[in-house]
Every structure is written in C-alpha cells, then in structure tokens.
Short mmCIF file of C-alpha atoms in Angstrom, two decimals:
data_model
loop_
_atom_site.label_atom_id
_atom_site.label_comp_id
_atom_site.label_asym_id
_atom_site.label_seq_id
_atom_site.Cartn_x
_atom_site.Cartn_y
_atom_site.Cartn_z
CA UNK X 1 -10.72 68.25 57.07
CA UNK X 2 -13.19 66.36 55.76
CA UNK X 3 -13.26 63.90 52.68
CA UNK X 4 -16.28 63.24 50.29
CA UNK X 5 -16.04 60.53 48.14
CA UNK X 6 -18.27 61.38 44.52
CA UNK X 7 -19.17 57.77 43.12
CA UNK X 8 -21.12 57.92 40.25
CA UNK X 9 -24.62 56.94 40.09
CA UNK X 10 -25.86 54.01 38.04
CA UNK X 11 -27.54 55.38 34.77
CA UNK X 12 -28.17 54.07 31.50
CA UNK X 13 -25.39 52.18 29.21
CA UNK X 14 -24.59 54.66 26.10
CA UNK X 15 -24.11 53.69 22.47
CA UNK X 16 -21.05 51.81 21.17
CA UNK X 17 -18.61 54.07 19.99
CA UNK X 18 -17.21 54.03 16.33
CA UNK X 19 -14.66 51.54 15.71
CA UNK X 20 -10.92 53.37 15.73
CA UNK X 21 -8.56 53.00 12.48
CA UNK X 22 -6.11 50.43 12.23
CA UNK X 23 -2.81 50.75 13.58
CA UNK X 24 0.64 50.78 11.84
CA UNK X 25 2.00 47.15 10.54
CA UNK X 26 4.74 45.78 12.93
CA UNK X 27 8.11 45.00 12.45
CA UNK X 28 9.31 42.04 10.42
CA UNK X 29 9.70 38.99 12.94
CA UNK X 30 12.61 36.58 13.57
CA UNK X 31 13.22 33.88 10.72
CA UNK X 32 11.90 30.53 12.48
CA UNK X 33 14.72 27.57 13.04
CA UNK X 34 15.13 25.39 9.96
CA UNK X 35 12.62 22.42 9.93
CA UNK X 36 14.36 18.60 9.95
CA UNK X 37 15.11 16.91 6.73
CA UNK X 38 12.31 15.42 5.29
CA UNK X 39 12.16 11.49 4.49
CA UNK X 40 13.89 10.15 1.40
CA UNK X 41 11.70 9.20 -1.49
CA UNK X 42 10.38 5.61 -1.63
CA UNK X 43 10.55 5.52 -4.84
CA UNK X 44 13.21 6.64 -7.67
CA UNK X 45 12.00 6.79 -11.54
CA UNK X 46 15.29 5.56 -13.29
CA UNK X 47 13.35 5.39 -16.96
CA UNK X 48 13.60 2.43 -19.37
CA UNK X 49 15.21 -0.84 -17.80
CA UNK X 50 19.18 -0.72 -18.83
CA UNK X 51 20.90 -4.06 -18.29
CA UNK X 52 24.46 -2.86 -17.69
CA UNK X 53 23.22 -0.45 -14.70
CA UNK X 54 23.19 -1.10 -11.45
CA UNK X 55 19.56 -0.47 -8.91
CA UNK X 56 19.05 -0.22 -5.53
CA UNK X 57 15.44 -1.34 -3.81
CA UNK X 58 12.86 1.89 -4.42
CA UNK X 59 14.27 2.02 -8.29
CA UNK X 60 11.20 2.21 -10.74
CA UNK X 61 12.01 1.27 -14.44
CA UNK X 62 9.99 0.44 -17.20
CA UNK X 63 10.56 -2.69 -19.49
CA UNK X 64 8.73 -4.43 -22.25
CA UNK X 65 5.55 -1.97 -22.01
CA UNK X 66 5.34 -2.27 -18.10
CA UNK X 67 6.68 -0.77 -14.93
CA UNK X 68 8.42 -2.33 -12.24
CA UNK X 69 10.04 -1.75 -8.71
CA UNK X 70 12.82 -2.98 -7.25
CA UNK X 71 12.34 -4.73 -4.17
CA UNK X 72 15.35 -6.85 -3.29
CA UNK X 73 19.21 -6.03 -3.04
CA UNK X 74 21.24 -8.13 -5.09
CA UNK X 75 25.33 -8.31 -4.43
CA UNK X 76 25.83 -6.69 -8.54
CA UNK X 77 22.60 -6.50 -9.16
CA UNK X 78 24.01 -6.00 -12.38
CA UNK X 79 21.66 -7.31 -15.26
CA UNK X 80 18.87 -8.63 -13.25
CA UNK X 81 15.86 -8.04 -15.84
CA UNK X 82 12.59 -7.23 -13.75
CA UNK X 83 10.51 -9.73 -15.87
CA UNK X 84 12.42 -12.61 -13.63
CA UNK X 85 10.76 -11.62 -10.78
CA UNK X 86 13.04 -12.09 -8.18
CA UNK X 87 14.05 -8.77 -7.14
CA UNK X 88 11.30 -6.88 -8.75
CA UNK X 89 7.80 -6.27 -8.38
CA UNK X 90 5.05 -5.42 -10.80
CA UNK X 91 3.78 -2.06 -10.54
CA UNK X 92 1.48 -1.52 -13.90
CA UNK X 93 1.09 -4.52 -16.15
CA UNK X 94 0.57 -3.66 -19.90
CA UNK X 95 -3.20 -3.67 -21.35
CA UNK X 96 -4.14 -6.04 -23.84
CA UNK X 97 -3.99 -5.06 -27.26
CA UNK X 98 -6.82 -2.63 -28.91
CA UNK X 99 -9.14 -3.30 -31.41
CA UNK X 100 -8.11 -1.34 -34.78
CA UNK X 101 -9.57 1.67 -34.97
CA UNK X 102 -12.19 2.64 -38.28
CA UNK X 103 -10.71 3.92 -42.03
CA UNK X 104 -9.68 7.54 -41.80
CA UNK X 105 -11.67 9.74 -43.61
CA UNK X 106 -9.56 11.16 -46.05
CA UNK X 107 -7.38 9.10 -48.60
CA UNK X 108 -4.30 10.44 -50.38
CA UNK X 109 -4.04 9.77 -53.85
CA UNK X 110 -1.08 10.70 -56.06
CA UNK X 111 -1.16 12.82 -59.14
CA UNK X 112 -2.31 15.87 -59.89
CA UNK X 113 -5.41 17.34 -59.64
CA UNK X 114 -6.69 18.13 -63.64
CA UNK X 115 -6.54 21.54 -64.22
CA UNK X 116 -9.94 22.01 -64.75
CA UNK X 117 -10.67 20.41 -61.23
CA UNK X 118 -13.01 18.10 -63.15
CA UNK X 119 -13.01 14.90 -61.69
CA UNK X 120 -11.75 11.34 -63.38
CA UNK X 121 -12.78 7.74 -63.15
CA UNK X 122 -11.70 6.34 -59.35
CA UNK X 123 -12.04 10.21 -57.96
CA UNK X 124 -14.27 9.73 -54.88
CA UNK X 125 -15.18 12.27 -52.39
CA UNK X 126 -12.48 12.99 -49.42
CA UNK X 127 -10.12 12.13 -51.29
CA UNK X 128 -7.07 14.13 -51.09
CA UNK X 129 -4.17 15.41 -53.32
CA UNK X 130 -1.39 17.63 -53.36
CA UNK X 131 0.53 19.07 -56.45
CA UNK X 132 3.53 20.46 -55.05
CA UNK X 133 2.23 23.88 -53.98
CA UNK X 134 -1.87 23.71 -52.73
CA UNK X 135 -3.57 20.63 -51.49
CA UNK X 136 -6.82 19.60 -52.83
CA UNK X 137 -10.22 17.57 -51.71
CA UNK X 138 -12.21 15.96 -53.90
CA UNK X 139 -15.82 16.85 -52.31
CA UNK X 140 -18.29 14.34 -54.14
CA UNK X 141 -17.61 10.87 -56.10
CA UNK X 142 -16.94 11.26 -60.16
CA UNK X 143 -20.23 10.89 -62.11
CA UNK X 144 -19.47 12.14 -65.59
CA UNK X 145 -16.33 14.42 -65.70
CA UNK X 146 -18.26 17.44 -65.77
CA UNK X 147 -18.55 18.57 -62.61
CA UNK X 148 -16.00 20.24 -60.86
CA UNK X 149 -15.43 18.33 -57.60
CA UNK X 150 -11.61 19.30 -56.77
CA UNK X 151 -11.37 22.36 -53.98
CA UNK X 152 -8.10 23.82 -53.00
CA UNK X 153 -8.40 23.53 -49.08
CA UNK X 154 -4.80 25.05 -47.82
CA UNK X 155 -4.02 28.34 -46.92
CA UNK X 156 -2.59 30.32 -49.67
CA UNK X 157 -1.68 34.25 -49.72
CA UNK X 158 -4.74 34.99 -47.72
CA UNK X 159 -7.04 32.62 -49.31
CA UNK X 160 -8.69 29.26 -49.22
#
C-alpha cells in the first residue's frame, strides 16, 4: 500500500481575520507579603516651645516667632530654650517687621444716622454707622444738610 503525502501549495497570504471578544476576568490573585517598615520620621512637629517638656533630636518647635530643631541630646534636656543654641538649630528665622499697611476705607462713627438720612457737619463719605438694627454708609461728604447721603447697606427682610 502506497502513501501520498498532500502538502499544500504556496499561494497567496489572506486577510487578517477580525479580532475575537475578550475573555472572562480571572480570579482574584494571592494578597502579596507585607512590605518592611518604613523609616522613622526625621523630624517630629511638637508645636510651641514648652520649657517643662522634655525633646529628643528630630523635635521641631516653634519659639519667639521662629522654628527650631533639635539637634543634640541633653541628659534632662529639660528647659533647654532653642534660642541658646546649643542643642538646637535654626530652621526658619522670623522676617523683619512690615511696613503699616494704608487707612481702611471705611470709618465707624458712633451715633445714629438722622432720620432723614440727611447728612451733618463732620459726615464724610465711607463713613459708616450702625443704629442697633441696619448699618448705614454715608456715600458723599456733607455740603449743606440737604442732601440725603446716608444708605442702609445690610441685608434686611429681603432688601438692601
């Protein structure tokens, strides 16, 4: 008996075929082993400086305005003010003091405002009042009492 072998004859490559759907999610994996500790903190924010407690080096306190770290071991250590400078460092000096800022705008004035919100002699505008129950601006300096220059400016029942 005899054998043939049928091998296929070289042709031309076909088209790509349609990609095929996805497949089902898999099952949930094993947890992973627990990482190692991390390293402790180099630092430790302890607040403003209090004499009668105790720090250890990496303690950050503030006192008088600035912030300091402790850098040295001390026996007690007990009452060992930073601004010595023998077992702490500098971290963040205080700025030098700012220049005063302008007036404010408005002015409060006591009294009442007249009832007629005319304006009186020493009225000047932004000034501001308040009678108890609504707060008033005075929107332009008195001239001659006849203008009305008082506006209620707080929220009342709806209404300016």
């Amino acid at each position: 008996m005899a054998v043939i072998k049928i091998v296929p004859m070289p042709g031309a490559e076909g088209q790509q075929g349609e990609t095929g759907a996805v497949g089902p999610q898999g099952p949930q994996g094993d947890t992973g082993a627990t990482g190692p500790a991390g390293a402790d903190a180099v630092w430790y924010y302890n607040g403003e400086y209090n004499p009668g407690a105790a720090y250890v080096i990496g303690d950050v306190v503030t006192y008088d305005g600035q912030l300091w770290y402790r850098k040295n071991a001390n026996g007690g250590n007990v009452g060992d003010t930073p601004s010595e400078g023998l077992f702490w460092d500098l971290l963040a000096a205080k700025g030098a003091q700012g220049e005063a800022g302008p007036a404010g705008s408005f002015i409060y004035k006591s009294g009442a405002v007249p009832p007629t919100h005319h304006g009186s002699v020493g009225d000047f505008k932004n000034d501001v009042r308040y009678d108890g129950t609504h707060l008033y601006i005075c929107v332009e300096d008195y001239t001659d009492g006849n203008a009305i220059i008082w506006k209620r400016i707080n929220w009342a029942s709806g209404n300016w």
